[in-house]
Amino acid sequence: ITPVEFSLLYAMIEFPENYPESVIRNEIEDEDFNQYLYVKGKEKKGGESTSYEDDGTQPNNNDSQTATQQSEEEQRVSYGQLSALLALSAAKNPSTACPEQSGRDEAESDDQTLSVGETLCRKLLRTITRYADAHSLDRNNEIREFLDPIERRCAIRNEKAALQQLLPAYAGYTVSLLTGNPLPLLIGAAALSGPDPMMEENTNVHGFRGLGSRTGDMETAGLLDENEFDDD
């Protein structure tokens, strides 16, 4: 298992202020995300483990070949590390690309219009759909398994952020009620009128869901979309 948090890309996404966006995007394109697909324990359909470690015996060549075939067919992959990486990007990276002034050709300029989160999401979706197609899995189910944890995490963070905004208002109201001084209430109310701290993250996650829906729907996806996600 290769922990994604030990990678250079993870550091780039966690501390985007230290790296130009173009450098982060290039690192995303160069990264092999298949190494972060954690393979869970493999079981036969009857629930019996295919592992030979419990009884201390070793399989013969035929058994080994059969077990290999079964493992290729029945093994499941967790997208947990990929989901965690994209969730981190949603929280840390802006939802729009920062303009960078330099001499680039037209193709490179088009790439610069994508935010770091969009670039990462596209590459991860490409990894997941290729795995799904190679193993005859349903694209929509696999993409949903990948994106659902990101949306749940975002919902929890929204609740915490809303609570943090409401607490000063409640505290100010209580103090004003006890003291008769309206100033604490006004200060607390000012916190409610401040900018939404979750706006960028919510925008990112909403965009990820849109990309996932378009990628998972092979029947209605246009040829341009299919080529966009299938070509390197």
PDB file of N, CA and C in Angstrom, residues 147-204:
ATOM      1  N   LEU A 147     -17.162   9.520  -5.049  1.00  0.00           N
ATOM      2  CA  LEU A 147     -17.550  10.896  -4.733  1.00  0.00           C
ATOM      3  C   LEU A 147     -18.381  11.032  -3.455  1.00  0.00           C
ATOM      4  N   ASP A 148     -19.115  10.007  -3.074  1.00  0.00           N
ATOM      5  CA  ASP A 148     -19.991  10.114  -1.903  1.00  0.00           C
ATOM      6  C   ASP A 148     -19.251  10.521  -0.625  1.00  0.00           C
ATOM      7  N   PRO A 149     -18.074   9.942  -0.316  1.00  0.00           N
ATOM      8  CA  PRO A 149     -17.370  10.372   0.901  1.00  0.00           C
ATOM      9  C   PRO A 149     -16.971  11.844   0.868  1.00  0.00           C
ATOM     10  N   ILE A 150     -16.677  12.368  -0.311  1.00  0.00           N
ATOM     11  CA  ILE A 150     -16.312  13.782  -0.436  1.00  0.00           C
ATOM     12  C   ILE A 150     -17.499  14.664  -0.110  1.00  0.00           C
ATOM     13  N   GLU A 151     -18.669  14.285  -0.606  1.00  0.00           N
ATOM     14  CA  GLU A 151     -19.869  15.067  -0.332  1.00  0.00           C
ATOM     15  C   GLU A 151     -20.279  14.982   1.132  1.00  0.00           C
ATOM     16  N   ARG A 152     -20.121  13.806   1.741  1.00  0.00           N
ATOM     17  CA  ARG A 152     -20.449  13.667   3.168  1.00  0.00           C
ATOM     18  C   ARG A 152     -19.524  14.524   4.020  1.00  0.00           C
ATOM     19  N   ARG A 153     -18.245  14.515   3.678  1.00  0.00           N
ATOM     20  CA  ARG A 153     -17.290  15.332   4.433  1.00  0.00           C
ATOM     21  C   ARG A 153     -17.612  16.816   4.286  1.00  0.00           C
ATOM     22  N   CYS A 154     -17.976  17.223   3.087  1.00  0.00           N
ATOM     23  CA  CYS A 154     -18.321  18.623   2.849  1.00  0.00           C
ATOM     24  C   CYS A 154     -19.559  19.013   3.653  1.00  0.00           C
ATOM     25  N   ALA A 155     -20.549  18.122   3.728  1.00  0.00           N
ATOM     26  CA  ALA A 155     -21.765  18.413   4.490  1.00  0.00           C
ATOM     27  C   ALA A 155     -21.448  18.592   5.979  1.00  0.00           C
ATOM     28  N   ILE A 156     -20.573  17.753   6.508  1.00  0.00           N
ATOM     29  CA  ILE A 156     -20.180  17.873   7.916  1.00  0.00           C
ATOM     30  C   ILE A 156     -19.448  19.186   8.158  1.00  0.00           C
ATOM     31  N   ARG A 157     -18.564  19.547   7.243  1.00  0.00           N
ATOM     32  CA  ARG A 157     -17.824  20.794   7.393  1.00  0.00           C
ATOM     33  C   ARG A 157     -18.755  22.005   7.275  1.00  0.00           C
ATOM     34  N   ASN A 158     -19.791  21.896   6.455  1.00  0.00           N
ATOM     35  CA  ASN A 158     -20.784  22.979   6.360  1.00  0.00           C
ATOM     36  C   ASN A 158     -21.516  23.156   7.684  1.00  0.00           C
ATOM     37  N   GLU A 159     -21.878  22.052   8.318  1.00  0.00           N
ATOM     38  CA  GLU A 159     -22.569  22.130   9.602  1.00  0.00           C
ATOM     39  C   GLU A 159     -21.680  22.773  10.664  1.00  0.00           C
ATOM     40  N   LYS A 160     -20.415  22.395  10.688  1.00  0.00           N
ATOM     41  CA  LYS A 160     -19.495  22.972  11.668  1.00  0.00           C
ATOM     42  C   LYS A 160     -19.283  24.462  11.413  1.00  0.00           C
ATOM     43  N   ALA A 161     -19.143  24.828  10.151  1.00  0.00           N
ATOM     44  CA  ALA A 161     -18.946  26.238   9.814  1.00  0.00           C
ATOM     45  C   ALA A 161     -20.170  27.071  10.184  1.00  0.00           C
ATOM     46  N   ALA A 162     -21.366  26.533   9.932  1.00  0.00           N
ATOM     47  CA  ALA A 162     -22.588  27.258  10.290  1.00  0.00           C
ATOM     48  C   ALA A 162     -22.688  27.435  11.798  1.00  0.00           C
ATOM     49  N   LEU A 163     -22.297  26.401  12.540  1.00  0.00           N
ATOM     50  CA  LEU A 163     -22.341  26.491  14.002  1.00  0.00           C
ATOM     51  C   LEU A 163     -21.369  27.545  14.516  1.00  0.00           C
ATOM     52  N   GLN A 164     -20.188  27.590  13.903  1.00  0.00           N
ATOM     53  CA  GLN A 164     -19.197  28.585  14.320  1.00  0.00           C
ATOM     54  C   GLN A 164     -19.664  30.006  14.041  1.00  0.00           C
ATOM     55  N   GLN A 165     -20.459  30.176  12.988  1.00  0.00           N
ATOM     56  CA  GLN A 165     -21.001  31.506  12.689  1.00  0.00           C
ATOM     57  C   GLN A 165     -22.155  31.871  13.612  1.00  0.00           C
ATOM     58  N   LEU A 166     -22.914  30.865  14.031  1.00  0.00           N
ATOM     59  CA  LEU A 166     -24.084  31.134  14.872  1.00  0.00           C
ATOM     60  C   LEU A 166     -23.716  31.371  16.333  1.00  0.00           C
ATOM     61  N   LEU A 167     -22.645  30.737  16.800  1.00  0.00           N
ATOM     62  CA  LEU A 167     -22.298  30.845  18.216  1.00  0.00           C
ATOM     63  C   LEU A 167     -22.069  32.289  18.677  1.00  0.00           C
ATOM     64  N   PRO A 168     -21.326  33.118  17.935  1.00  0.00           N
ATOM     65  CA  PRO A 168     -21.160  34.507  18.385  1.00  0.00           C
ATOM     66  C   PRO A 168     -22.483  35.267  18.476  1.00  0.00           C
ATOM     67  N   ALA A 169     -23.395  34.983  17.539  1.00  0.00           N
ATOM     68  CA  ALA A 169     -24.689  35.667  17.574  1.00  0.00           C
ATOM     69  C   ALA A 169     -25.496  35.253  18.798  1.00  0.00           C
ATOM     70  N   TYR A 170     -25.498  33.964  19.093  1.00  0.00           N
ATOM     71  CA  TYR A 170     -26.217  33.492  20.282  1.00  0.00           C
ATOM     72  C   TYR A 170     -25.587  34.035  21.561  1.00  0.00           C
ATOM     73  N   ALA A 171     -24.244  34.030  21.583  1.00  0.00           N
ATOM     74  CA  ALA A 171     -23.553  34.543  22.767  1.00  0.00           C
ATOM     75  C   ALA A 171     -23.835  36.032  22.947  1.00  0.00           C
ATOM     76  N   GLY A 172     -23.793  36.791  21.850  1.00  0.00           N
ATOM     77  CA  GLY A 172     -24.076  38.224  21.932  1.00  0.00           C
ATOM     78  C   GLY A 172     -25.498  38.497  22.368  1.00  0.00           C
ATOM     79  N   TYR A 173     -26.441  37.691  21.861  1.00  0.00           N
ATOM     80  CA  TYR A 173     -27.842  37.867  22.261  1.00  0.00           C
ATOM     81  C   TYR A 173     -28.021  37.617  23.761  1.00  0.00           C
ATOM     82  N   THR A 174     -27.351  36.566  24.261  1.00  0.00           N
ATOM     83  CA  THR A 174     -27.471  36.235  25.680  1.00  0.00           C
ATOM     84  C   THR A 174     -26.894  37.336  26.559  1.00  0.00           C
ATOM     85  N   VAL A 175     -25.699  37.822  26.176  1.00  0.00           N
ATOM     86  CA  VAL A 175     -25.063  38.882  26.965  1.00  0.00           C
ATOM     87  C   VAL A 175     -25.901  40.152  26.930  1.00  0.00           C
ATOM     88  N   SER A 176     -26.420  40.498  25.757  1.00  0.00           N
ATOM     89  CA  SER A 176     -27.250  41.704  25.638  1.00  0.00           C
ATOM     90  C   SER A 176     -28.524  41.572  26.459  1.00  0.00           C
ATOM     91  N   LEU A 177     -29.082  40.360  26.488  1.00  0.00           N
ATOM     92  CA  LEU A 177     -30.308  40.142  27.252  1.00  0.00           C
ATOM     93  C   LEU A 177     -30.062  40.285  28.752  1.00  0.00           C
ATOM     94  N   LEU A 178     -28.885  39.827  29.196  1.00  0.00           N
ATOM     95  CA  LEU A 178     -28.579  39.873  30.622  1.00  0.00           C
ATOM     96  C   LEU A 178     -28.136  41.261  31.073  1.00  0.00           C
ATOM     97  N   THR A 179     -27.437  41.967  30.213  1.00  0.00           N
ATOM     98  CA  THR A 179     -26.860  43.255  30.610  1.00  0.00           C
ATOM     99  C   THR A 179     -27.659  44.454  30.108  1.00  0.00           C
ATOM    100  N   GLY A 180     -28.513  44.244  29.127  1.00  0.00           N
ATOM    101  CA  GLY A 180     -29.231  45.362  28.538  1.00  0.00           C
ATOM    102  C   GLY A 180     -28.397  46.191  27.597  1.00  0.00           C
ATOM    103  N   ASN A 181     -27.201  45.717  27.295  1.00  0.00           N
ATOM    104  CA  ASN A 181     -26.301  46.425  26.381  1.00  0.00           C
ATOM    105  C   ASN A 181     -26.445  45.822  24.983  1.00  0.00           C
ATOM    106  N   PRO A 182     -26.841  46.570  23.974  1.00  0.00           N
ATOM    107  CA  PRO A 182     -27.045  45.995  22.631  1.00  0.00           C
ATOM    108  C   PRO A 182     -25.754  45.743  21.872  1.00  0.00           C
ATOM    109  N   LEU A 183     -24.620  46.255  22.374  1.00  0.00           N
ATOM    110  CA  LEU A 183     -23.371  46.129  21.623  1.00  0.00           C
ATOM    111  C   LEU A 183     -22.973  44.668  21.390  1.00  0.00           C
ATOM    112  N   PRO A 184     -22.994  43.768  22.381  1.00  0.00           N
ATOM    113  CA  PRO A 184     -22.641  42.365  22.101  1.00  0.00           C
ATOM    114  C   PRO A 184     -23.532  41.733  21.032  1.00  0.00           C
ATOM    115  N   LEU A 185     -24.820  42.102  21.034  1.00  0.00           N
ATOM    116  CA  LEU A 185     -25.718  41.557  20.015  1.00  0.00           C
ATOM    117  C   LEU A 185     -25.327  42.028  18.632  1.00  0.00           C
ATOM    118  N   LEU A 186     -24.950  43.295  18.513  1.00  0.00           N
ATOM    119  CA  LEU A 186     -24.532  43.820  17.213  1.00  0.00           C
ATOM    120  C   LEU A 186     -23.254  43.162  16.723  1.00  0.00           C
ATOM    121  N   ILE A 187     -22.327  42.927  17.663  1.00  0.00           N
ATOM    122  CA  ILE A 187     -21.072  42.270  17.288  1.00  0.00           C
ATOM    123  C   ILE A 187     -21.336  40.843  16.825  1.00  0.00           C
ATOM    124  N   GLY A 188     -22.204  40.137  17.556  1.00  0.00           N
ATOM    125  CA  GLY A 188     -22.534  38.769  17.164  1.00  0.00           C
ATOM    126  C   GLY A 188     -23.249  38.714  15.832  1.00  0.00           C
ATOM    127  N   ALA A 189     -24.132  39.679  15.581  1.00  0.00           N
ATOM    128  CA  ALA A 189     -24.859  39.700  14.312  1.00  0.00           C
ATOM    129  C   ALA A 189     -23.929  39.980  13.141  1.00  0.00           C
ATOM    130  N   ALA A 190     -22.852  40.714  13.400  1.00  0.00           N
ATOM    131  CA  ALA A 190     -21.902  41.015  12.328  1.00  0.00           C
ATOM    132  C   ALA A 190     -21.240  39.744  11.808  1.00  0.00           C
ATOM    133  N   ALA A 191     -21.091  38.751  12.703  1.00  0.00           N
ATOM    134  CA  ALA A 191     -20.472  37.489  12.277  1.00  0.00           C
ATOM    135  C   ALA A 191     -21.348  36.767  11.258  1.00  0.00           C
ATOM    136  N   LEU A 192     -22.677  36.949  11.365  1.00  0.00           N
ATOM    137  CA  LEU A 192     -23.586  36.290  10.434  1.00  0.00           C
ATOM    138  C   LEU A 192     -23.555  36.916   9.050  1.00  0.00           C
ATOM    139  N   SER A 193     -23.151  38.161   8.968  1.00  0.00           N
ATOM    140  CA  SER A 193     -23.123  38.860   7.682  1.00  0.00           C
ATOM    141  C   SER A 193     -21.777  38.730   6.973  1.00  0.00           C
ATOM    142  N   GLY A 194     -20.861  37.997   7.577  1.00  0.00           N
ATOM    143  CA  GLY A 194     -19.545  37.824   6.972  1.00  0.00           C
ATOM    144  C   GLY A 194     -19.590  36.879   5.781  1.00  0.00           C
ATOM    145  N   PRO A 195     -18.498  36.762   5.046  1.00  0.00           N
ATOM    146  CA  PRO A 195     -18.453  35.872   3.881  1.00  0.00           C
ATOM    147  C   PRO A 195     -18.578  34.414   4.295  1.00  0.00           C
ATOM    148  N   ASP A 196     -19.135  33.624   3.416  1.00  0.00           N
ATOM    149  CA  ASP A 196     -19.302  32.195   3.669  1.00  0.00           C
ATOM    150  C   ASP A 196     -17.947  31.501   3.563  1.00  0.00           C
ATOM    151  N   PRO A 197     -17.424  30.929   4.662  1.00  0.00           N
ATOM    152  CA  PRO A 197     -16.101  30.297   4.587  1.00  0.00           C
ATOM    153  C   PRO A 197     -16.094  29.007   3.773  1.00  0.00           C
ATOM    154  N   MET A 198     -17.275  28.471   3.475  1.00  0.00           N
ATOM    155  CA  MET A 198     -17.364  27.211   2.744  1.00  0.00           C
ATOM    156  C   MET A 198     -17.710  27.407   1.272  1.00  0.00           C
ATOM    157  N   MET A 199     -17.753  28.646   0.805  1.00  0.00           N
ATOM    158  CA  MET A 199     -18.205  28.897  -0.559  1.00  0.00           C
ATOM    159  C   MET A 199     -17.315  28.211  -1.593  1.00  0.00           C
ATOM    160  N   GLU A 200     -16.012  28.361  -1.456  1.00  0.00           N
ATOM    161  CA  GLU A 200     -15.091  27.760  -2.430  1.00  0.00           C
ATOM    162  C   GLU A 200     -15.179  26.240  -2.408  1.00  0.00           C
ATOM    163  N   GLU A 201     -15.212  25.668  -1.209  1.00  0.00           N
ATOM    164  CA  GLU A 201     -15.269  24.211  -1.105  1.00  0.00           C
ATOM    165  C   GLU A 201     -16.582  23.676  -1.674  1.00  0.00           C
ATOM    166  N   ASN A 202     -17.688  24.336  -1.370  1.00  0.00           N
ATOM    167  CA  ASN A 202     -18.977  23.901  -1.911  1.00  0.00           C
ATOM    168  C   ASN A 202     -18.989  23.985  -3.435  1.00  0.00           C
ATOM    169  N   THR A 203     -18.405  25.049  -3.972  1.00  0.00           N
ATOM    170  CA  THR A 203     -18.339  25.192  -5.428  1.00  0.00           C
ATOM    171  C   THR A 203     -17.510  24.071  -6.043  1.00  0.00           C
ATOM    172  N   ASN A 204     -16.388  23.748  -5.400  1.00  0.00           N
ATOM    173  CA  ASN A 204     -15.547  22.651  -5.882  1.00  0.00           C
ATOM    174  C   ASN A 204     -16.296  21.329  -5.890  1.00  0.00           C
TER     175      ASN A 204
END
